[in-house]
């Protein structure tokens, strides 16, 4: 579905503030996968997701979406944007219409859909994000923080993309709001068969949902594998400035003390299942 | 393109120009602007160019960087030039259909273009060598005699400071919003003027809302830090005229005299 | 006086301009902020946390009840600046609380407003930047700094008033993990080394765990109160209040459901591992005996 071949990108190329954001990244993401993208600020995460829907063009290398090389002249970048839905950080700041419904329709209408089709999609998308129908006629600016966030995500979802990229969708939400949004994202992934890229600072959030985790560091791929494989390298993760789930660290300590516990524990449930027989 | 704007940016340094009191620099720039419009012939502009080149050399600012500041308004400069070239009535030297070029047109177009360039370069040099705070401080102090006629000099200066502080923040924000809306298929850079103006709505509304929210939060933060207007306020840096300022005034006075002399001797070109 | 701030039966209502209905945001809150303590306030969005914070420096005043800061009643208008000078505030969005275009000028903003003499401003600015570790950036433009650095400058800006209390309203919500760590380390150091009283409002459990005392607000009332070791083992209550529980505490809670009787006050990975090792050890000894 998504293929990067030796992709590099440099900001302010040639100037005194030149900064290499991506450095020879190659990777492959299959259709229907749920990928967690992790890396600290400046690791190249946001550059990568902007390359994936053509907001940025690679300096060298190829970005291939659904078999189409984005650098080819005949590819219409707008079509790619509808195929790869990108929900930016704090997306509620993109809301602008009089009503929530109209705002969600903005994307579908830009695709050239009829008003009726757009509204149908908008209602479906709102439902998927858990936005109550009675809010659709309200002004988006009267919604609560969590509701605005959902409306903004619905605005992307209504374009019915094949790939959904979410940049820090839970930033600034409280724990309950965060869990609800993550639950809805999992739901979308399953029911709409979406390929999802979830960018997050929170290892815990990503660990719960992702099939595979992509760790970026200094514009390069540091790790890309199943959560268990990634968390097995917890020492390295901490070395490059990332937080490791508390439970992984506790399990690491137990193993260091001689307890027979495997590497790469990242959920409380796993740890519990292993420890309970030892303790009872 | 947003990154090309040099006007309003500040390059810290310790040159003669940097050390001038901001009030001196503001007065000099006013005199400079007057001269830009006063000059009647190319020899005058040559003198001004020499003065500007001297200032740039002394300031340590890269001339390339300064000239790059013209880029964003290049279209405007070219447009002004062409407009004046073709639309000034006078002695005809070339004609093609309804288009004609006159002697006066050539002269006027050249002057207008020169004036614009000199204005941008001069003011850019001012902002590049003067911290925005110093600039607003200088402004506040220069305007303070007018307090007696109820001119709110402190408030004006405060507004300028906050505006300067938030320009980079809002430029970043505009960039983000443009990207977010592009990701929803908004076409910002295609179509005719009308559809482009319409395409600005999804960008301007979020930008304004965000600006209001920021203003609101900033006002609270300022209150928390005991802001209560200019009354009884002290400053970390008090402005003081020094020996460099006297030198600055002398240079300016000499240049002003030279420009007037050139105008009188050579007359209109 | 042992308390820097005292809140008694605080009720705050605001009127919706459009509907005319009044909403009660705080509903009878009483609490003391002790001198030198690090108090964390938790609660879901809309629980009244920020409103409470704004009462601590008279940005808001009570509908009924009373708030005093260092003995001054916040409802007394004539004491407004005596109060605000004593309470430094830091907010969520670092970009929206900086006034000046140069770091040191921004830090100088509050003392300038207070009419502090120039030499003294200089001293305070240098000292405040030193405490937050931002001295090397004093001539920088704020927008060139990282989020964590901006928040440290905001803290310095509050410190330049020489406050008695630092109130921080979700100062890390918009930061990445390294920015969060920077800010929390700074606050922790300020509290420990300079004896600064701190009220930290946050969503992050790992931050609250480091406080001396924790208060959980829910619908404008105090729902839980105590030391972190008293509060966080109450897994069911916290979950019902829409809050997270540290994973370490959650693991021990799950294991204890089987009657293992582990010490539930373990809050970090180290304490958790130590407690589990102790339990494994004692079980092995128990099994070894016939």
Tab-separated table of N, CA and C in Angstrom, chain C residues 8-90:
chain	number	residue	atom	x	y	z
C	8	UNK	N	-11.710	28.495	51.191
C	8	UNK	CA	-12.787	28.066	52.087
C	8	UNK	C	-14.124	28.100	51.367
C	9	UNK	N	-14.740	26.920	51.258
C	9	UNK	CA	-16.092	26.826	50.689
C	9	UNK	C	-16.257	27.586	49.394
C	10	UNK	N	-15.288	27.464	48.531
C	10	UNK	CA	-15.290	28.245	47.302
C	10	UNK	C	-16.374	27.748	46.333
C	11	UNK	N	-17.255	28.666	45.977
C	11	UNK	CA	-18.266	28.381	44.953
C	11	UNK	C	-18.051	29.378	43.835
C	12	UNK	N	-18.011	28.885	42.607
C	12	UNK	CA	-17.901	29.818	41.481
C	12	UNK	C	-18.923	29.452	40.419
C	13	UNK	N	-19.715	30.440	40.059
C	13	UNK	CA	-20.702	30.240	38.998
C	13	UNK	C	-20.465	31.271	37.928
C	14	UNK	N	-20.699	30.882	36.684
C	14	UNK	CA	-20.661	31.915	35.662
C	14	UNK	C	-21.917	31.844	34.820
C	15	UNK	N	-22.266	32.985	34.295
C	15	UNK	CA	-23.506	33.067	33.537
C	15	UNK	C	-23.194	32.987	32.063
C	16	UNK	N	-23.901	32.073	31.389
C	16	UNK	CA	-23.763	31.972	29.942
C	16	UNK	C	-24.453	33.177	29.314
C	17	UNK	N	-23.719	33.958	28.534
C	17	UNK	CA	-24.269	35.201	27.980
C	17	UNK	C	-25.485	34.932	27.091
C	18	UNK	N	-25.455	33.836	26.348
C	18	UNK	CA	-26.533	33.579	25.383
C	18	UNK	C	-27.785	33.017	26.051
C	19	UNK	N	-27.602	31.949	26.805
C	19	UNK	CA	-28.775	31.278	27.361
C	19	UNK	C	-29.220	31.895	28.679
C	20	UNK	N	-28.328	32.627	29.345
C	20	UNK	CA	-28.688	33.234	30.617
C	20	UNK	C	-28.635	32.245	31.773
C	21	UNK	N	-28.406	30.981	31.443
C	21	UNK	CA	-28.313	29.971	32.494
C	21	UNK	C	-26.975	30.115	33.203
C	22	UNK	N	-26.980	29.848	34.510
C	22	UNK	CA	-25.696	29.932	35.191
C	22	UNK	C	-25.187	28.523	35.493
C	23	UNK	N	-23.890	28.364	35.298
C	23	UNK	CA	-23.288	27.048	35.506
C	23	UNK	C	-22.390	27.120	36.728
C	24	UNK	N	-22.442	26.101	37.559
C	24	UNK	CA	-21.617	26.065	38.754
C	24	UNK	C	-20.358	25.257	38.437
C	25	UNK	N	-19.231	25.939	38.418
C	25	UNK	CA	-17.982	25.265	38.053
C	25	UNK	C	-17.294	24.720	39.296
C	26	UNK	N	-17.304	25.509	40.351
C	26	UNK	CA	-16.733	25.033	41.616
C	26	UNK	C	-17.847	25.030	42.645
C	27	UNK	N	-17.929	23.942	43.392
C	27	UNK	CA	-19.098	23.722	44.221
C	27	UNK	C	-18.673	23.391	45.650
C	28	UNK	N	-18.134	24.405	46.321
C	28	UNK	CA	-17.768	24.194	47.712
C	28	UNK	C	-16.426	23.511	47.901
C	29	UNK	N	-15.373	24.135	47.384
C	29	UNK	CA	-14.030	23.581	47.524
C	29	UNK	C	-13.331	24.238	48.714
C	30	UNK	N	-12.755	23.431	49.581
C	30	UNK	CA	-11.929	23.951	50.662
C	30	UNK	C	-10.587	23.246	50.628
C	31	UNK	N	-9.527	24.015	50.643
C	31	UNK	CA	-8.209	23.385	50.725
C	31	UNK	C	-7.169	24.399	51.165
C	32	UNK	N	-6.088	23.881	51.721
C	32	UNK	CA	-4.957	24.722	52.098
C	32	UNK	C	-3.777	24.358	51.225
C	33	UNK	N	-3.045	25.379	50.800
C	33	UNK	CA	-1.758	25.103	50.155
C	33	UNK	C	-0.693	25.467	51.176
C	34	UNK	N	0.047	24.454	51.625
C	34	UNK	CA	1.029	24.689	52.688
C	34	UNK	C	2.301	25.278	52.097
C	35	UNK	N	2.961	26.068	52.894
C	35	UNK	CA	4.228	26.658	52.439
C	35	UNK	C	5.245	25.571	52.148
C	36	UNK	N	5.852	25.667	50.991
C	36	UNK	CA	6.921	24.726	50.639
C	36	UNK	C	6.435	23.397	50.095
C	37	UNK	N	5.138	23.205	49.981
C	37	UNK	CA	4.684	21.898	49.498
C	37	UNK	C	4.498	21.886	47.980
C	38	UNK	N	4.495	20.678	47.442
C	38	UNK	CA	4.273	20.456	46.023
C	38	UNK	C	2.940	19.729	45.924
C	39	UNK	N	1.922	20.472	45.498
C	39	UNK	CA	0.559	19.940	45.450
C	39	UNK	C	0.157	19.717	43.995
C	40	UNK	N	-0.310	18.508	43.698
C	40	UNK	CA	-0.786	18.231	42.343
C	40	UNK	C	-2.310	18.201	42.347
C	41	UNK	N	-2.915	18.820	41.338
C	41	UNK	CA	-4.368	18.797	41.216
C	41	UNK	C	-4.719	18.036	39.941
C	42	UNK	N	-5.513	16.976	40.113
C	42	UNK	CA	-5.922	16.147	38.981
C	42	UNK	C	-7.425	16.284	38.764
C	43	UNK	N	-7.856	15.818	37.617
C	43	UNK	CA	-9.295	15.838	37.334
C	43	UNK	C	-9.490	15.881	35.847
C	44	UNK	N	-10.627	15.341	35.381
C	44	UNK	CA	-10.849	15.331	33.936
C	44	UNK	C	-11.150	16.753	33.437
C	45	UNK	N	-11.188	16.926	32.125
C	45	UNK	CA	-11.514	18.239	31.579
C	45	UNK	C	-12.892	18.674	32.071
C	46	UNK	N	-12.993	19.939	32.453
C	46	UNK	CA	-14.275	20.438	32.927
C	46	UNK	C	-14.538	20.158	34.390
C	47	UNK	N	-13.541	19.643	35.103
C	47	UNK	CA	-13.763	19.349	36.522
C	47	UNK	C	-13.592	20.589	37.394
C	48	UNK	N	-13.094	21.664	36.809
C	48	UNK	CA	-12.938	22.906	37.556
C	48	UNK	C	-11.507	23.224	37.963
C	49	UNK	N	-10.558	22.443	37.458
C	49	UNK	CA	-9.152	22.638	37.835
C	49	UNK	C	-8.628	24.027	37.492
C	50	UNK	N	-8.830	24.423	36.221
C	50	UNK	CA	-8.293	25.717	35.783
C	50	UNK	C	-8.981	26.864	36.495
C	51	UNK	N	-10.273	26.702	36.725
C	51	UNK	CA	-11.018	27.743	37.429
C	51	UNK	C	-10.461	27.916	38.842
C	52	UNK	N	-10.151	26.798	39.475
C	52	UNK	CA	-9.560	26.869	40.809
C	52	UNK	C	-8.222	27.618	40.751
C	53	UNK	N	-7.407	27.283	39.758
C	53	UNK	CA	-6.099	27.935	39.630
C	53	UNK	C	-6.262	29.444	39.496
C	54	UNK	N	-7.223	29.862	38.687
C	54	UNK	CA	-7.401	31.298	38.453
C	54	UNK	C	-7.911	32.031	39.691
C	55	UNK	N	-8.437	31.291	40.672
C	55	UNK	CA	-8.832	31.931	41.933
C	55	UNK	C	-7.631	32.197	42.823
C	56	UNK	N	-6.536	31.510	42.568
C	56	UNK	CA	-5.389	31.632	43.462
C	56	UNK	C	-4.589	32.910	43.225
C	57	UNK	N	-4.872	33.622	42.116
C	57	UNK	CA	-4.221	34.934	42.000
C	57	UNK	C	-5.206	36.015	41.579
C	58	UNK	N	-6.465	35.801	41.942
C	58	UNK	CA	-7.484	36.837	41.788
C	58	UNK	C	-7.752	37.214	40.339
C	59	UNK	N	-7.498	36.290	39.404
C	59	UNK	CA	-7.975	36.517	38.041
C	59	UNK	C	-9.483	36.309	38.065
C	60	UNK	N	-9.924	35.353	38.900
C	60	UNK	CA	-11.340	35.164	39.175
C	60	UNK	C	-11.536	35.346	40.681
C	61	UNK	N	-12.731	35.797	41.061
C	61	UNK	CA	-13.016	35.893	42.491
C	61	UNK	C	-14.265	35.074	42.790
C	62	UNK	N	-14.374	34.573	44.030
C	62	UNK	CA	-15.443	33.624	44.362
C	62	UNK	C	-16.850	34.227	44.217
C	63	UNK	N	-17.802	33.390	43.784
C	63	UNK	CA	-19.208	33.776	43.836
C	63	UNK	C	-19.628	33.773	45.303
C	64	UNK	N	-19.220	32.731	46.016
C	64	UNK	CA	-19.327	32.762	47.473
C	64	UNK	C	-18.157	31.973	48.038
C	65	UNK	N	-17.921	32.136	49.329
C	65	UNK	CA	-16.744	31.518	49.924
C	65	UNK	C	-15.595	32.500	49.910
C	66	UNK	N	-14.424	32.031	50.286
C	66	UNK	CA	-13.314	32.958	50.472
C	66	UNK	C	-11.989	32.330	50.050
C	67	UNK	N	-11.159	33.123	49.397
C	67	UNK	CA	-9.805	32.677	49.067
C	67	UNK	C	-8.828	33.701	49.632
C	68	UNK	N	-7.865	33.250	50.416
C	68	UNK	CA	-6.826	34.180	50.878
C	68	UNK	C	-5.462	33.687	50.431
C	69	UNK	N	-4.614	34.646	50.060
C	69	UNK	CA	-3.252	34.334	49.648
C	69	UNK	C	-2.307	35.114	50.548
C	70	UNK	N	-1.496	34.408	51.302
C	70	UNK	CA	-0.564	35.053	52.226
C	70	UNK	C	-1.309	36.039	53.123
C	71	UNK	N	-2.532	35.675	53.486
C	71	UNK	CA	-3.316	36.524	54.376
C	71	UNK	C	-4.171	37.570	53.687
C	72	UNK	N	-3.967	37.799	52.381
C	72	UNK	CA	-4.770	38.797	51.667
C	72	UNK	C	-6.011	38.150	51.056
C	73	UNK	N	-7.158	38.756	51.248
C	73	UNK	CA	-8.400	38.261	50.668
C	73	UNK	C	-8.439	38.626	49.181
C	74	UNK	N	-8.650	37.629	48.312
C	74	UNK	CA	-8.588	37.923	46.871
C	74	UNK	C	-9.758	38.787	46.413
C	75	UNK	N	-10.806	38.896	47.235
C	75	UNK	CA	-11.940	39.737	46.848
C	75	UNK	C	-11.669	41.213	47.118
C	76	UNK	N	-10.583	41.494	47.825
C	76	UNK	CA	-10.241	42.877	48.157
C	76	UNK	C	-9.451	43.505	47.000
C	77	UNK	N	-10.142	44.344	46.228
C	77	UNK	CA	-9.529	44.934	45.030
C	77	UNK	C	-8.249	45.713	45.317
C	78	UNK	N	-8.199	46.339	46.483
C	78	UNK	CA	-7.048	47.197	46.777
C	78	UNK	C	-5.780	46.365	46.983
C	79	UNK	N	-5.942	45.047	47.187
C	79	UNK	CA	-4.763	44.208	47.430
C	79	UNK	C	-4.378	43.394	46.187
C	80	UNK	N	-4.998	43.737	45.048
C	80	UNK	CA	-4.841	42.933	43.835
C	80	UNK	C	-3.379	42.637	43.495
C	81	UNK	N	-2.553	43.707	43.466
C	81	UNK	CA	-1.180	43.492	43.030
C	81	UNK	C	-0.315	42.869	44.115
C	82	UNK	N	-0.718	43.052	45.404
C	82	UNK	CA	-0.016	42.342	46.473
C	82	UNK	C	-0.196	40.847	46.293
C	83	UNK	N	-1.393	40.469	45.830
C	83	UNK	CA	-1.677	39.042	45.629
C	83	UNK	C	-0.967	38.520	44.387
C	84	UNK	N	-1.142	39.212	43.277
C	84	UNK	CA	-0.584	38.694	42.011
C	84	UNK	C	0.935	38.592	42.045
C	85	UNK	N	1.541	39.521	42.778
C	85	UNK	CA	2.997	39.499	42.901
C	85	UNK	C	3.469	38.236	43.634
C	86	UNK	N	2.606	37.730	44.515
C	86	UNK	CA	2.991	36.574	45.331
C	86	UNK	C	2.719	35.244	44.651
C	87	UNK	N	1.941	35.281	43.555
C	87	UNK	CA	1.560	34.028	42.897
C	87	UNK	C	1.995	34.052	41.433
C	88	UNK	N	2.998	33.282	41.102
C	88	UNK	CA	3.414	33.195	39.701
C	88	UNK	C	2.540	32.191	38.979
C	89	UNK	N	2.090	32.532	37.766
C	89	UNK	CA	1.237	31.616	37.008
C	89	UNK	C	1.935	31.166	35.729
C	90	UNK	N	1.788	29.899	35.399
C	90	UNK	CA	2.272	29.392	34.118
C	90	UNK	C	1.129	28.620	33.469
